[in-house]
XYZ file of C-alpha atoms in Angstrom:
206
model
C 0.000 0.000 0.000
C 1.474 2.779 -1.169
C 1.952 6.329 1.208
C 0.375 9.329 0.602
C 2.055 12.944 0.915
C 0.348 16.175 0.664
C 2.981 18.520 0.013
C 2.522 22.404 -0.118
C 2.960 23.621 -3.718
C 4.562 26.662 -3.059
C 6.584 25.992 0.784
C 7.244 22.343 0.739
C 7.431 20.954 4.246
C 10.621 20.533 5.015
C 10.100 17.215 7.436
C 7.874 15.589 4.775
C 10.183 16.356 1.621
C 12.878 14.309 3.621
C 10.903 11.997 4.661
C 10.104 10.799 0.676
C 13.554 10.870 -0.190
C 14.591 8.724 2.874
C 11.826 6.361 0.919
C 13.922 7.123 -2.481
C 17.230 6.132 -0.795
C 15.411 2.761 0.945
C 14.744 1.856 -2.551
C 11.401 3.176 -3.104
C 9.511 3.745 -6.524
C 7.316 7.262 -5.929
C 4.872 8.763 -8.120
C 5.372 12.598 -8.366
C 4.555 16.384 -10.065
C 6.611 17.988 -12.167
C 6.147 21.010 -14.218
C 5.089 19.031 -17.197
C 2.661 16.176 -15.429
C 2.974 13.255 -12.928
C 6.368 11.052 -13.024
C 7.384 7.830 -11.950
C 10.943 8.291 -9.847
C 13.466 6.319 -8.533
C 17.051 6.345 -6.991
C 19.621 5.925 -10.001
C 21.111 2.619 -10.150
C 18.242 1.263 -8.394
C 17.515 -1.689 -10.880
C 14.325 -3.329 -8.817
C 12.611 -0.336 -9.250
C 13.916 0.551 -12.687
C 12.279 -3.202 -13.570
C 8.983 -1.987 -11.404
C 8.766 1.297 -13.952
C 9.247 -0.588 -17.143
C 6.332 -3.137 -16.310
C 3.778 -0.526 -15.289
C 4.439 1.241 -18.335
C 5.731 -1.874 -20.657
C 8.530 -0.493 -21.764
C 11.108 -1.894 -24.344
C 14.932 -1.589 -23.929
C 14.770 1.541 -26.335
C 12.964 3.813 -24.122
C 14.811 6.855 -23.139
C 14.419 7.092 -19.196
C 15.119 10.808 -17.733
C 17.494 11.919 -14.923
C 15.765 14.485 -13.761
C 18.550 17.014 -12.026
C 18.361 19.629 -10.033
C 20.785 21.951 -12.029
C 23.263 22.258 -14.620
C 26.054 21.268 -12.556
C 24.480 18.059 -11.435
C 23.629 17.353 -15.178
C 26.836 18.068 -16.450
C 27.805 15.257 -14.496
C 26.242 12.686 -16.444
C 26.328 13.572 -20.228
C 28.334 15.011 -22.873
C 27.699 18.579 -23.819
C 29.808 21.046 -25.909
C 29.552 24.876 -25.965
C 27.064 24.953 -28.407
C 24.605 22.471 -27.093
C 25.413 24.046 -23.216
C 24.053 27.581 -24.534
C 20.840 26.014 -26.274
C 19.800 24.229 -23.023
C 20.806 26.917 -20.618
C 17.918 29.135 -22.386
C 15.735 26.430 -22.200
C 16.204 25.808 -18.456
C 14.527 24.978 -15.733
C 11.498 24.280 -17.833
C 9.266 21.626 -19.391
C 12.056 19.930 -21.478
C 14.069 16.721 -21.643
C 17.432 16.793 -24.075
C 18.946 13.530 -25.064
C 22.523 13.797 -24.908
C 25.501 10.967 -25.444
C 25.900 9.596 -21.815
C 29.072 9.948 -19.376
C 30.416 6.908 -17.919
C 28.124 7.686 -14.363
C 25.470 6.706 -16.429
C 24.398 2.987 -15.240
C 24.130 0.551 -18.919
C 20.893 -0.538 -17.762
C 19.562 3.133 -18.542
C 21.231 4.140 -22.380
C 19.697 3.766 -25.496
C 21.517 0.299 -26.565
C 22.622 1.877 -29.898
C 23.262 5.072 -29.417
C 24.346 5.055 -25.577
C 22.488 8.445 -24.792
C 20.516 9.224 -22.177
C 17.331 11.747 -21.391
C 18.360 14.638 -18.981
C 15.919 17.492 -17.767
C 15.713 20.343 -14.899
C 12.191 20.570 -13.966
C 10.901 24.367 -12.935
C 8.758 22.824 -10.066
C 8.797 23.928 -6.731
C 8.353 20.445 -5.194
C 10.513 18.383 -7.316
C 13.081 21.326 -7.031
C 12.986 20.296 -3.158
C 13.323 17.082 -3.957
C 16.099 17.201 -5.329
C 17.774 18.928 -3.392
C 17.078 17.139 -0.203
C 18.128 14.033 -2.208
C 21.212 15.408 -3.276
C 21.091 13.513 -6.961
C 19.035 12.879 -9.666
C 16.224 10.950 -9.842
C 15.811 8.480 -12.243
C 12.442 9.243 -14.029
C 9.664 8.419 -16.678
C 6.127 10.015 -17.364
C 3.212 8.745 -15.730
C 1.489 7.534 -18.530
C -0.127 3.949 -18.470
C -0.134 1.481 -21.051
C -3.248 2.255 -23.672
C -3.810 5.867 -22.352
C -3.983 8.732 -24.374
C -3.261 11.464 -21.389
C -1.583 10.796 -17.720
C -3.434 11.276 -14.525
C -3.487 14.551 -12.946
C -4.434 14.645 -9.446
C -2.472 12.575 -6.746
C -5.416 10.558 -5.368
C -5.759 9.035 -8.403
C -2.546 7.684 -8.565
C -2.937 6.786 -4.930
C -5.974 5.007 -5.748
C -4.994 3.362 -9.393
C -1.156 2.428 -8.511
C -1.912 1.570 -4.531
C 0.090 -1.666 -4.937
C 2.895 -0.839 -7.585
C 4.367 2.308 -6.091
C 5.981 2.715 -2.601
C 4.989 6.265 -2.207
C 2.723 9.328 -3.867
C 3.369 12.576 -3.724
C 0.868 15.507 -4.076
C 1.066 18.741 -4.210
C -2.308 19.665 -6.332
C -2.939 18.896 -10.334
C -0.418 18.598 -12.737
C -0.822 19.276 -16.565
C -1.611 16.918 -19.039
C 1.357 17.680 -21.270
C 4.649 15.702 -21.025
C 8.209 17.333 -21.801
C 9.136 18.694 -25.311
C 11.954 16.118 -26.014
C 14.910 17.643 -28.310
C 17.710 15.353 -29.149
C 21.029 17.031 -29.816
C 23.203 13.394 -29.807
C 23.221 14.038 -33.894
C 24.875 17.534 -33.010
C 22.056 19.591 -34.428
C 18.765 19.872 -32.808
C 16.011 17.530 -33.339
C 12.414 17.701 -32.570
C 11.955 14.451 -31.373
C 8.489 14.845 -29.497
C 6.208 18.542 -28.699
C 4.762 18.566 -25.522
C 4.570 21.320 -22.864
C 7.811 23.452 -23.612
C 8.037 26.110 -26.130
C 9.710 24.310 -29.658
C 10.421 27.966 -31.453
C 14.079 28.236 -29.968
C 15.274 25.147 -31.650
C 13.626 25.097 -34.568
């Protein structure tokens, strides 16, 4: 059964927020917002609940999963990025985006694309998962909240509480989310590609 948070969307409680990445750390799988819609999230490396995220969603090897950072200097960490590429997503950031970038070697092999060894990286512009993060102290290893042969994800946390009660540890709430997932650009070709539209603005790379 999985545990419920109500978490102010403006002044996250400070005792609560650590109390849901303790879960993270413990190996937990937690539905959460983010400034697109709800996402699945996990400690990176954690493989059980990596596993956990690709059966709810049924998921193939070739998905791009998201480490969802906290800022540039914790993505930086994990991919590849020249000058060029650095300035394009430093205009687009925080905000509703994921870029797929070559991976670094603190990427775990169980997360790249098994051809082209990239990797999706975003910083959300979320209050809440901005706290997260930073009580957490690391990315979390992400995907949208979208189940299998549904056209839109849920938006309101007692859904999820209700619908995913026994295949996630932990829900976290902090009122609706959109319906939207991230634009996804993919600059692993060099140039930028428009690889999905969702909630963030596609002018700038296009």
């Amino acid at each position: 059964m999985a545990k419920y948070f109500d978490v102010h969307p403006e002044n996250p409680q400070p005792r609560t927020i650590s109390s849901v990445t303790d879960l993270v750390r413990s190996g937990s799988l937690i539905a959460y917002p983010t400034d697109s819609c709800f996402a699945l999230g996990c400690q990176l490396g954690n493989r059980e609940a990596l596993a956990r995220m690709r059966t709810i969603r049924r998921l193939d090897d070739r998905h791009h999963f998201t480490l969802v950072c906290q800022n540039f200097a914790q993505l930086g960490q994990f991919v590849h990025i020249d000058n060029a590429v650095f300035r394009a997503i430093k205009g687009a950031t925080p905000g509703a985006y994921t870029f797929i970038l070559p991976a670094s070697s603190e990427v775990p092999r169980q997360l790249l694309h098994p051809k082209k060894k990239t990797v999706g990286v975003r910083i959300p512009d979320h209050v809440v998962t901005q706290a997260l993060l930073a009580e957490l102290g690391e990315p979390l290893l992400s995907t949208t909240l979208l189940l299998p042969d549904e056209d839109e994800p849920m938006t309101q946390g007692w859904e999820i509480k209700e619908r995913l009660d026994h295949v996630v540890d932990a829900v976290v709430d902090s009122g609706d989310c959109g319906t939207q997932a991230t634009t996804v650009i993919d600059f692993s070709g060099g140039g930028a590609e428009i690889v999905r539209r969702g909630a963030g603005d596609t002018e700038r790379f296009e």
